Coordinates of C-alpha atoms in Angstrom, one line a residue:
M1 CA -43.4 30.2 41.1
K2 CA -45.7 27.1 41.0
S3 CA -45.0 24.3 42.7
A4 CA -45.2 20.7 41.6
R5 CA -47.4 18.7 42.1
I6 CA -46.1 15.6 44.2
D7 CA -47.7 12.0 43.0
L8 CA -46.8 9.9 45.8
R9 CA -47.4 6.7 43.3
Y10 CA -43.8 7.0 41.8
F11 CA -41.9 7.4 45.1
P12 CA -39.2 4.4 45.5
G13 CA -41.1 1.8 47.1
F14 CA -44.9 3.1 47.5
L15 CA -46.3 0.6 44.8
Q16 CA -44.3 -2.0 46.6
L17 CA -45.7 -1.3 50.0
T18 CA -49.3 -0.7 48.7
Y19 CA -49.2 -4.7 47.5
L20 CA -48.0 -5.7 50.9
C21 CA -50.7 -3.7 52.5
V22 CA -53.4 -5.2 50.1
L23 CA -52.1 -8.4 50.8
L24 CA -52.2 -8.6 54.3
L25 CA -55.6 -7.2 54.4
Y26 CA -57.0 -9.5 52.0
A27 CA -54.9 -12.4 52.2
P28 CA -56.7 -13.9 55.3
L29 CA -60.3 -13.4 53.8
I30 CA -59.4 -15.3 50.6
I31 CA -58.0 -18.1 52.4
V32 CA -61.2 -18.4 54.4
M33 CA -63.1 -18.1 51.4
V34 CA -61.1 -21.2 49.6
Y35 CA -61.3 -23.6 52.7
S36 CA -64.7 -22.9 52.8
F37 CA -64.7 -25.1 50.1
N38 CA -62.6 -28.1 51.5
D39 CA -63.9 -31.3 51.6
S40 CA -62.0 -32.4 55.3
K41 CA -63.1 -31.9 58.9
S42 CA -59.6 -30.3 59.0
I43 CA -59.2 -26.7 58.3
I44 CA -55.6 -27.2 57.4
Q45 CA -55.7 -30.3 55.4
W46 CA -57.4 -30.2 51.7
E47 CA -58.8 -33.2 50.8
G48 CA -60.5 -31.5 47.6
I49 CA -63.7 -29.4 46.4
S50 CA -67.2 -29.5 48.6
F51 CA -70.2 -27.8 49.3
R52 CA -70.8 -29.9 52.1
W53 CA -70.1 -27.4 54.4
Y54 CA -72.5 -25.1 53.4
W55 CA -75.1 -27.4 53.4
D56 CA -74.1 -28.1 57.1
V57 CA -74.8 -24.3 57.7
F58 CA -78.0 -24.4 56.4
Y59 CA -79.3 -28.2 57.3
G60 CA -76.9 -29.5 60.0
L61 CA -77.2 -29.8 63.7
E62 CA -75.8 -26.2 64.4
A63 CA -77.9 -25.0 61.4
P64 CA -81.1 -23.8 64.1
K65 CA -78.9 -21.6 66.2
F66 CA -77.3 -19.9 63.2
K67 CA -80.4 -19.5 61.0
S68 CA -81.8 -17.3 64.3
A69 CA -78.6 -15.8 65.0
A70 CA -79.2 -14.5 61.0
F71 CA -83.1 -13.3 61.6
N72 CA -81.9 -11.7 64.9
S73 CA -78.9 -10.0 62.4
L74 CA -81.1 -9.1 59.6
T75 CA -84.3 -8.0 61.3
I76 CA -82.0 -5.9 63.5
A77 CA -80.3 -4.2 60.6
V78 CA -83.2 -3.0 58.9
C79 CA -84.8 -2.0 61.6
A80 CA -81.7 -0.1 62.6
A81 CA -81.0 1.3 59.4
T82 CA -84.7 2.8 58.6
V83 CA -85.3 4.5 61.8
S84 CA -81.1 5.9 61.6
T85 CA -81.5 6.7 58.4
T86 CA -85.0 8.6 58.9
I87 CA -83.3 10.4 61.7
A88 CA -80.0 11.5 59.6
T89 CA -82.0 12.7 56.8
A90 CA -84.4 15.2 59.1
A91 CA -80.7 16.1 61.0
A92 CA -78.8 16.9 57.2
T93 CA -82.2 18.4 56.5
A94 CA -82.1 20.9 59.4
M95 CA -78.2 21.4 59.3
Y96 CA -78.2 22.5 55.3
R97 CA -82.0 23.9 55.1
A98 CA -82.6 25.3 58.2
G99 CA -79.7 28.6 58.1
T100 CA -77.6 29.4 61.3
F101 CA -78.6 28.8 64.4
P102 CA -77.3 28.3 67.9
G103 CA -75.6 24.9 68.8
R104 CA -75.4 23.9 64.9
A105 CA -71.4 23.7 65.0
F106 CA -71.8 21.3 68.4
S107 CA -75.0 19.4 66.5
F108 CA -72.7 18.4 64.0
G109 CA -69.7 17.2 66.7
L110 CA -72.6 15.7 68.5
I111 CA -73.3 13.8 65.1
S112 CA -69.7 12.7 64.1
L113 CA -68.3 12.0 67.5
P114 CA -69.5 8.0 67.2
L115 CA -67.4 8.2 64.2
M116 CA -64.3 9.1 66.4
V117 CA -64.7 7.7 69.7
P118 CA -63.5 4.0 69.4
E119 CA -66.0 1.7 69.8
I120 CA -65.3 -0.6 72.4
V121 CA -65.8 2.8 74.0
T122 CA -69.2 3.4 72.6
A123 CA -70.4 -0.2 74.0
V124 CA -69.0 -0.1 77.8
A125 CA -70.5 3.2 77.9
T126 CA -74.1 1.9 76.2
L127 CA -74.0 -1.1 78.7
I128 CA -73.6 1.5 81.7
F129 CA -76.4 3.9 80.7
F130 CA -78.7 0.4 80.0
S131 CA -77.5 -0.7 83.4
A132 CA -78.0 2.6 85.2
I133 CA -81.7 3.0 83.8
G134 CA -82.3 -0.5 84.5
F135 CA -83.1 -1.7 80.5
T136 CA -83.2 -5.2 80.8
A137 CA -80.8 -6.3 77.9
G138 CA -81.9 -8.0 75.5
Y139 CA -83.1 -7.6 71.5
L140 CA -84.4 -4.3 72.1
S141 CA -81.5 -3.2 74.0
I142 CA -79.5 -4.5 70.4
L143 CA -81.8 -2.3 68.1
I144 CA -81.5 0.6 70.2
A145 CA -78.1 0.6 70.4
H146 CA -77.3 0.0 66.7
I147 CA -79.7 2.8 66.3
V148 CA -77.8 5.2 68.0
F149 CA -74.4 3.5 66.4
C150 CA -75.8 4.0 62.8
I151 CA -77.1 7.5 62.7
P152 CA -73.1 8.8 61.4
F153 CA -73.1 6.7 58.9
A154 CA -76.4 7.1 57.4
Y155 CA -75.8 10.8 58.1
L156 CA -72.6 10.8 56.1
P157 CA -73.7 10.0 52.4
I158 CA -76.9 11.8 52.5
A159 CA -75.2 14.9 53.8
A160 CA -72.9 15.4 50.9
R161 CA -75.7 14.6 48.7
M162 CA -78.1 17.6 50.5
Q163 CA -75.0 19.9 49.9
S164 CA -74.9 19.2 46.3
V165 CA -78.0 20.1 46.1
D166 CA -78.9 23.6 45.3
S167 CA -81.5 25.5 47.4
R168 CA -82.9 27.5 44.3
Y169 CA -85.1 24.3 43.4
E170 CA -86.6 24.5 46.7
Q171 CA -87.1 28.0 46.1
A172 CA -88.5 27.9 42.9
A173 CA -90.9 25.6 44.1
M174 CA -92.0 28.0 46.9
D175 CA -92.3 30.7 44.3
L176 CA -95.0 28.7 42.8
Y177 CA -97.1 28.4 46.3
A178 CA -95.9 25.6 47.5
T179 CA -95.3 25.0 51.4
R180 CA -92.3 24.3 52.9
F181 CA -93.8 20.9 53.7
E182 CA -94.6 20.5 50.1
A183 CA -91.3 21.7 48.3
F184 CA -89.0 18.9 50.6
R185 CA -91.4 16.0 49.4
L186 CA -91.8 17.0 46.0
I187 CA -88.4 18.7 45.4
L188 CA -85.6 17.9 47.3
L189 CA -86.2 14.5 48.7
P190 CA -86.4 13.3 45.0
L191 CA -83.4 14.4 44.7
M192 CA -81.8 13.1 47.9
A193 CA -83.0 9.8 47.4
P194 CA -79.6 8.5 46.1
G195 CA -78.0 9.8 49.4
I196 CA -80.6 8.4 51.5
I197 CA -80.3 4.8 49.6
S198 CA -76.9 5.1 50.1
G199 CA -77.1 5.5 53.5
F200 CA -79.4 3.0 54.5
L201 CA -77.4 0.3 52.7
L202 CA -74.0 1.7 54.5
A203 CA -76.2 1.5 57.9
F204 CA -77.5 -1.4 57.5
I205 CA -74.3 -3.4 56.7
I206 CA -72.7 -1.6 59.7
S207 CA -75.4 -3.0 62.0
L208 CA -75.4 -6.3 60.2
D209 CA -71.5 -6.6 60.7
D210 CA -71.1 -5.2 64.2
F211 CA -69.7 -7.7 67.1
I212 CA -68.1 -5.5 69.9
I213 CA -71.6 -3.3 70.6
T214 CA -73.8 -6.2 70.5
N215 CA -71.5 -8.4 72.5
F216 CA -72.0 -6.1 75.1
V217 CA -75.6 -5.6 75.2
K218 CA -77.0 -8.6 73.9
G219 CA -77.9 -10.0 77.2
A220 CA -78.3 -13.5 77.6
G221 CA -80.6 -16.0 75.3
V222 CA -80.2 -13.2 72.3
E223 CA -77.6 -13.7 69.6
T224 CA -76.9 -12.1 66.5
L225 CA -74.7 -13.9 63.7
P226 CA -71.3 -12.1 64.2
T227 CA -71.9 -13.3 68.1
A228 CA -72.8 -16.8 67.0
I229 CA -69.8 -16.5 65.1
F230 CA -67.6 -15.6 68.0
G231 CA -69.4 -18.4 70.3
A232 CA -68.6 -21.0 68.3
V233 CA -65.1 -20.1 67.6
K234 CA -64.2 -20.4 71.1
I235 CA -64.7 -24.1 71.1
G236 CA -62.7 -24.5 68.3
I237 CA -62.9 -23.3 64.6
K238 CA -64.7 -25.6 62.3
P239 CA -64.9 -25.6 58.4
N240 CA -68.9 -24.4 58.6
I241 CA -67.9 -21.2 60.5
M242 CA -65.7 -20.5 57.4
A243 CA -68.6 -21.2 54.8
I244 CA -70.8 -18.8 57.2
S245 CA -68.0 -16.2 57.4
T246 CA -67.8 -16.6 53.5
L247 CA -71.5 -15.8 53.0
L248 CA -71.1 -13.0 55.4
L249 CA -68.8 -11.6 53.8
L250 CA -70.3 -11.5 50.6
V251 CA -73.4 -10.0 51.7
S252 CA -71.2 -7.3 52.9
V253 CA -69.4 -7.0 49.5
V254 CA -72.8 -7.0 47.8
I255 CA -74.3 -3.9 49.7
V256 CA -71.3 -1.9 50.5
T257 CA -70.8 -2.2 46.2
L258 CA -74.5 -1.3 45.9
S259 CA -74.0 1.9 48.2
Y260 CA -71.2 2.8 45.9
L261 CA -73.1 2.4 42.9
V262 CA -75.9 4.2 44.2
G263 CA -73.9 6.9 45.3
R264 CA -71.9 7.4 42.0
M265 CA -75.4 7.3 40.7
G266 CA -76.4 10.5 42.0
E267 CA -73.3 12.4 41.1
K268 CA -74.0 11.9 37.7
S269 CA -77.3 13.0 37.9
K270 CA -76.6 15.9 39.7

């Protein structure tokens, strides 16, 4: 006898619990966004709508510090996403186009491990490793740490896309006298483009938003936007911090949405 399908949506209290979870997740973000337009210097007293704190972010006394931190965040995120996406593409090609080889399961576990290990553990381990080899903490240490940490995030959409691409396309190309590299460059790579772009965007936003690993390996005198926000919050929350947080949140939402849409476009084009 075929068992009936269970739909959790109709369980008593499930819908209310869902609404409660959504409220707890997004209410603080909405409050930050609303009060970033507050004309008052107080973060709890509302005095009308104003863009003064957004002006302060770009032209105020602390603007040079935040602009420098934003530049560091963006350049590190672009470089880390580019390198990690390249490595992830090569890893996915090896995993799904090189056939079986010794250590394949171990390699897959090694790639996925950073997703399962708590980020604080990764941060401490990275700091200890850099200290052990005498590597100077600074911009380069942040970049290397972000590259390593972003590889699994870039790998997931790339590997998912590669699994959905039939290998017979490449076999047909090689039957028509294309080399393996030509089949990869002219056939497989264009078909994988949605997954590669999605992986790049995901790695970019992971690097841009990262705080824990960055805070451990950044060294003195080097700040990214998340660490600069944290440093400013330690001496008191000011409305301009809410404006910066809102801008960073909007950038994150846009990048994640683009990553999702590119992934959907890739699924439809199969």
